[in-house]
Amino acid sequence: MKNKIIKSTALFFTALFFLSSCNSKKEETVVTEIEPKTETFLLAKEKLTTELRLPAELSGFQQVDLYAKVSSFVKILKVDIGTEVKKGQLLIVLEAPEISSQLAAAESRLKSMEAIYTTSKSTYNRLYETSKVEGTISKNDLEMASGKKNSDYAQYQAAIAAHKEVSIMRGYLEIRAPFDGVVAARNVNLGTLVGPGSSLPLLTIQQQDKLRLAVSIPELYTGYLHQGDEMSFNVKSLPDTFKATIQRMSGALDLKLRSERVEMDVHNTKGNLLPGMVAEVILPLNAKDSTFVIPKSALVNSAEGTFVIKVVNHKATRIDVKKGREIDDKIEIFGDLNSKDKLVKIASEEIKEGDDIKE
């Protein structure tokens, strides 16, 4: 019996020792748990090359709406939609009977005033020659003849101007092509009454062998594009990728969109591109100088601002920055930073100013 008690006591103390050993090991495990290290990296500069995709619009390099200058009727219509025209080609002949009557009247008056002036000029010349013989012609008669000649000359010049004006108006009855192109729209038929009050143009002419590609560049990216830069674009209706070169930049921002209008010339030799098409432009954004580029995880966007966490003497320091371009998992930043500054790679708002950083 005594031996059993001794054995039971021994087992009790053995179990107690085992439990206390487990607890001590557990405590040791808890105590020996090491706080995870914070991953950092050294800030460096690099040239970030990205591309920007923006919608753009194709239009005819030249486009004009042709209207009637005078009230008239369409007498002859020589073209229709899709007709290719040459500069100076006659497109429409208009008819205005009152213009023809005015022209005939102007011609008659011109001939009449020409005859009157010729007569008065001849009379003055004869009197002038006769007056060289002293006492034959009075000075007053000579002056009156001179005045009559000058008055008739003024009337003659007025008749010339009136005839020219009516002739010009008569010329407006012939509508001609201002440049080589294609008739893109026709809004009249034979006999249509047209004039300055017409809301629609007679014809719309477009130059389609050369097109104008216009795109609006957001303010953030205007500094990366320059005249002469090559870019590519495509349209939904064609599988090909086309090339174009920046020819013109407005040099100012649109007040509504805060963007700069950039234009490129497209040589449409095959004629497969049409004015009015919507294109997607791929603009290369190549920086001239190297800039600071960091992983996106190192940038914190919060209500307090946009910042990175710089490690100085194992302490966290928040540095306010501005964002630039983004590509994949990298982002361009600008701020009070220097090369080889140590930044936290995975930053968050939980890391406060002055917190210890274990690396």
Short mmCIF file of C-alpha atoms in Angstrom, two decimals, residues 25-265:
data_model
loop_
_atom_site.label_atom_id
_atom_site.label_comp_id
_atom_site.label_asym_id
_atom_site.label_seq_id
_atom_site.Cartn_x
_atom_site.Cartn_y
_atom_site.Cartn_z
CA LYS A 25 8.12 26.10 -23.72
CA LYS A 26 4.95 27.81 -24.90
CA GLU A 27 5.95 30.97 -23.08
CA GLU A 28 9.40 30.73 -24.55
CA THR A 29 7.85 30.37 -27.98
CA VAL A 30 5.73 33.47 -27.44
CA VAL A 31 8.63 35.43 -26.09
CA THR A 32 10.93 34.38 -28.85
CA GLU A 33 8.47 35.40 -31.65
CA ILE A 34 10.29 38.10 -33.70
CA GLU A 35 8.45 41.07 -35.13
CA PRO A 36 8.45 40.79 -38.99
CA LYS A 37 10.93 42.94 -40.85
CA THR A 38 9.78 45.79 -43.06
CA GLU A 39 10.91 45.43 -46.67
CA THR A 40 12.67 48.49 -48.04
CA PHE A 41 14.39 49.52 -51.26
CA LEU A 42 16.72 52.23 -52.48
CA LEU A 43 15.18 54.94 -54.62
CA ALA A 44 16.62 55.19 -58.14
CA LYS A 45 15.91 57.07 -61.36
CA GLU A 46 14.93 55.49 -64.64
CA LYS A 47 13.31 56.46 -67.92
CA LEU A 48 9.71 55.37 -67.91
CA THR A 49 8.38 54.65 -71.39
CA THR A 50 4.63 54.33 -71.68
CA GLU A 51 1.92 54.72 -74.26
CA LEU A 52 -1.38 56.53 -74.15
CA ARG A 53 -4.50 55.40 -76.00
CA LEU A 54 -6.97 58.15 -76.85
CA PRO A 55 -9.94 58.53 -79.20
CA ALA A 56 -9.40 60.76 -82.22
CA GLU A 57 -11.32 61.84 -85.31
CA LEU A 58 -10.43 61.80 -88.99
CA SER A 59 -11.57 64.67 -91.17
CA GLY A 60 -10.83 65.93 -94.66
CA PHE A 61 -7.65 67.96 -94.79
CA GLN A 62 -9.73 70.64 -96.48
CA GLN A 63 -13.50 70.86 -96.32
CA VAL A 64 -15.85 73.57 -97.50
CA ASP A 65 -19.61 74.11 -97.66
CA LEU A 66 -20.69 75.91 -100.85
CA TYR A 67 -23.62 78.37 -100.60
CA ALA A 68 -25.42 80.58 -103.12
CA LYS A 69 -24.45 84.26 -102.93
CA VAL A 70 -27.59 85.54 -104.69
CA SER A 71 -31.21 84.41 -104.78
CA SER A 72 -31.58 82.13 -107.78
CA PHE A 73 -32.75 78.75 -109.09
CA VAL A 74 -30.61 75.68 -109.80
CA LYS A 75 -30.44 75.47 -113.59
CA ILE A 76 -27.72 72.85 -114.16
CA LEU A 77 -26.37 70.31 -111.65
CA LYS A 78 -23.20 68.65 -112.92
CA VAL A 79 -22.12 66.57 -109.89
CA ASP A 80 -23.52 64.25 -107.24
CA ILE A 81 -22.36 62.57 -104.04
CA GLY A 82 -19.02 60.81 -104.53
CA THR A 83 -18.04 62.75 -107.65
CA GLU A 84 -14.34 63.57 -107.78
CA VAL A 85 -13.78 67.18 -108.78
CA LYS A 86 -10.81 69.32 -109.76
CA LYS A 87 -10.00 72.84 -108.71
CA GLY A 88 -11.98 75.36 -110.81
CA GLN A 89 -14.36 72.72 -112.19
CA LEU A 90 -17.93 73.96 -112.82
CA LEU A 91 -20.29 72.20 -110.41
CA ILE A 92 -23.61 74.07 -110.49
CA VAL A 93 -25.10 76.72 -112.78
CA LEU A 94 -27.72 78.98 -111.18
CA GLU A 95 -30.30 81.12 -112.96
CA ALA A 96 -31.41 84.60 -111.88
CA PRO A 97 -33.21 86.58 -114.67
CA GLU A 98 -33.00 89.85 -112.76
CA ILE A 99 -29.21 89.57 -112.72
CA SER A 100 -29.15 89.23 -116.50
CA SER A 101 -31.38 92.31 -116.83
CA GLN A 102 -29.18 94.29 -114.48
CA LEU A 103 -26.11 93.27 -116.45
CA ALA A 104 -27.69 94.37 -119.74
CA ALA A 105 -28.66 97.71 -118.22
CA ALA A 106 -25.18 98.19 -116.80
CA GLU A 107 -23.61 97.46 -120.19
CA SER A 108 -25.89 100.01 -121.91
CA ARG A 109 -25.12 102.69 -119.36
CA LEU A 110 -21.40 101.94 -119.65
CA LYS A 111 -21.46 102.37 -123.44
CA SER A 112 -23.52 105.55 -123.11
CA MET A 113 -21.18 107.12 -120.59
CA GLU A 114 -18.18 106.07 -122.64
CA ALA A 115 -19.60 107.89 -125.69
CA ILE A 116 -20.44 111.02 -123.66
CA TYR A 117 -16.99 111.12 -122.12
CA THR A 118 -15.32 110.57 -125.49
CA THR A 119 -17.30 113.50 -126.94
CA SER A 120 -16.57 115.91 -124.07
CA LYS A 121 -12.92 114.94 -124.09
CA SER A 122 -12.69 115.57 -127.83
CA THR A 123 -14.46 118.95 -127.45
CA TYR A 124 -12.09 120.04 -124.72
CA ASN A 125 -9.04 119.00 -126.74
CA ARG A 126 -10.21 121.03 -129.77
CA LEU A 127 -10.93 124.11 -127.66
CA TYR A 128 -7.59 123.77 -125.97
CA GLU A 129 -5.75 123.64 -129.30
CA THR A 130 -7.74 126.62 -130.59
CA SER A 131 -7.09 128.62 -127.42
CA LYS A 132 -3.40 128.61 -128.22
CA VAL A 133 -4.21 131.35 -130.71
CA GLU A 134 -4.72 134.37 -128.53
CA GLY A 135 -8.24 135.86 -128.53
CA THR A 136 -10.00 132.92 -130.22
CA ILE A 137 -11.44 131.10 -127.15
CA SER A 138 -12.29 132.72 -123.85
CA LYS A 139 -10.73 131.32 -120.71
CA ASN A 140 -14.19 130.73 -119.20
CA ASP A 141 -15.32 128.54 -122.14
CA LEU A 142 -12.14 126.49 -121.83
CA GLU A 143 -12.69 125.96 -118.12
CA MET A 144 -16.31 124.94 -118.66
CA ALA A 145 -15.23 122.40 -121.28
CA SER A 146 -12.60 121.05 -118.88
CA GLY A 147 -15.18 120.72 -116.11
CA LYS A 148 -17.61 118.95 -118.43
CA LYS A 149 -14.89 116.51 -119.48
CA ASN A 150 -13.93 115.73 -115.85
CA SER A 151 -17.60 115.27 -114.85
CA ASP A 152 -18.24 112.91 -117.74
CA TYR A 153 -15.08 111.00 -116.85
CA ALA A 154 -16.33 110.52 -113.27
CA GLN A 155 -19.70 109.31 -114.59
CA TYR A 156 -17.88 106.95 -116.95
CA GLN A 157 -15.82 105.48 -114.07
CA ALA A 158 -19.00 105.01 -112.02
CA ALA A 159 -20.57 103.13 -114.94
CA ILE A 160 -17.49 100.90 -115.15
CA ALA A 161 -17.73 100.12 -111.42
CA ALA A 162 -21.48 99.40 -111.65
CA HIS A 163 -20.94 97.09 -114.61
CA LYS A 164 -18.13 95.30 -112.78
CA GLU A 165 -20.32 94.81 -109.71
CA VAL A 166 -23.15 93.27 -111.73
CA SER A 167 -20.63 91.11 -113.63
CA ILE A 168 -19.30 89.80 -110.33
CA MET A 169 -22.83 89.03 -109.17
CA ARG A 170 -23.36 87.26 -112.51
CA GLY A 171 -20.23 85.20 -111.77
CA TYR A 172 -21.79 84.00 -108.50
CA LEU A 173 -24.31 82.07 -110.59
CA GLU A 174 -21.55 79.60 -111.43
CA ILE A 175 -20.43 77.43 -108.50
CA ARG A 176 -16.91 76.05 -108.98
CA ALA A 177 -14.71 73.71 -106.94
CA PRO A 178 -12.19 75.61 -104.76
CA PHE A 179 -9.78 72.63 -104.63
CA ASP A 180 -9.39 69.01 -105.72
CA GLY A 181 -11.68 66.78 -103.72
CA VAL A 182 -14.83 64.71 -103.52
CA VAL A 183 -18.47 65.81 -103.23
CA ALA A 184 -19.42 64.59 -99.76
CA ALA A 185 -22.94 66.05 -99.61
CA ARG A 186 -25.57 67.44 -102.04
CA ASN A 187 -28.63 69.25 -100.71
CA VAL A 188 -30.26 70.63 -103.91
CA ASN A 189 -31.99 69.42 -107.04
CA LEU A 190 -32.80 71.04 -110.36
CA GLY A 191 -35.13 74.00 -109.90
CA THR A 192 -34.40 74.45 -106.20
CA LEU A 193 -34.64 78.04 -104.99
CA VAL A 194 -31.41 78.97 -103.20
CA GLY A 195 -29.93 82.12 -101.78
CA PRO A 196 -28.12 83.76 -98.85
CA GLY A 197 -30.90 82.69 -96.47
CA SER A 198 -30.51 78.96 -97.21
CA SER A 199 -29.79 76.93 -94.08
CA LEU A 200 -28.12 74.04 -95.90
CA PRO A 201 -25.16 74.33 -98.28
CA LEU A 202 -25.55 73.45 -101.94
CA LEU A 203 -22.60 71.06 -101.82
CA THR A 204 -19.91 69.96 -99.39
CA ILE A 205 -16.46 69.34 -100.86
CA GLN A 206 -13.81 67.36 -98.98
CA GLN A 207 -10.17 66.66 -99.75
CA GLN A 208 -9.91 62.92 -99.06
CA ASP A 209 -6.52 61.93 -100.46
CA LYS A 210 -5.03 63.65 -97.42
CA LEU A 211 -6.77 63.56 -94.06
CA ARG A 212 -6.41 65.40 -90.78
CA LEU A 213 -6.29 63.33 -87.58
CA ALA A 214 -7.11 65.39 -84.48
CA VAL A 215 -6.75 64.27 -80.86
CA SER A 216 -7.05 66.12 -77.54
CA ILE A 217 -4.14 65.44 -75.17
CA PRO A 218 -4.84 65.75 -71.41
CA GLU A 219 -2.80 68.38 -69.59
CA LEU A 220 -0.80 65.75 -67.68
CA TYR A 221 0.74 64.35 -70.87
CA THR A 222 1.28 67.43 -73.02
CA GLY A 223 4.94 67.74 -72.05
CA TYR A 224 5.82 64.34 -73.51
CA LEU A 225 4.73 65.05 -77.09
CA HIS A 226 6.55 67.17 -79.64
CA GLN A 227 6.10 68.13 -83.27
CA GLY A 228 7.51 65.40 -85.52
CA ASP A 229 6.82 62.52 -83.12
CA GLU A 230 5.54 59.41 -84.86
CA MET A 231 2.50 57.58 -83.58
CA SER A 232 0.17 54.83 -84.74
CA PHE A 233 -3.60 54.53 -84.87
CA ASN A 234 -6.30 52.14 -85.94
CA VAL A 235 -9.99 52.25 -86.82
CA LYS A 236 -12.70 49.74 -86.01
CA SER A 237 -13.63 48.97 -89.61
CA LEU A 238 -10.08 48.04 -90.72
CA PRO A 239 -7.60 45.56 -89.23
CA ASP A 240 -4.52 47.52 -90.30
CA THR A 241 -2.44 49.77 -88.07
CA PHE A 242 -1.64 53.15 -89.63
CA LYS A 243 1.22 55.56 -88.99
CA ALA A 244 1.12 59.33 -88.70
CA THR A 245 3.40 62.17 -87.58
CA ILE A 246 2.48 65.10 -85.37
CA GLN A 247 2.42 68.20 -87.60
CA ARG A 248 0.60 70.83 -85.55
CA MET A 249 0.10 71.51 -81.84
CA SER A 250 -2.23 74.26 -80.63
CA GLY A 251 0.17 75.37 -77.89
CA ALA A 252 -2.75 76.14 -75.55
CA LEU A 253 -5.25 74.19 -73.47
CA ASP A 254 -8.93 74.05 -74.20
CA LEU A 255 -10.69 75.84 -71.35
CA LYS A 256 -13.44 73.22 -71.11
CA LEU A 257 -11.51 69.98 -71.49
CA ARG A 258 -8.12 71.23 -70.22
CA SER A 259 -6.45 69.48 -73.12
CA GLU A 260 -4.26 70.46 -76.06
CA ARG A 261 -5.39 69.83 -79.64
CA VAL A 262 -2.80 67.93 -81.64
CA GLU A 263 -3.14 67.28 -85.38
CA MET A 264 -1.47 64.78 -87.67
CA ASP A 265 -1.54 64.48 -91.47
#
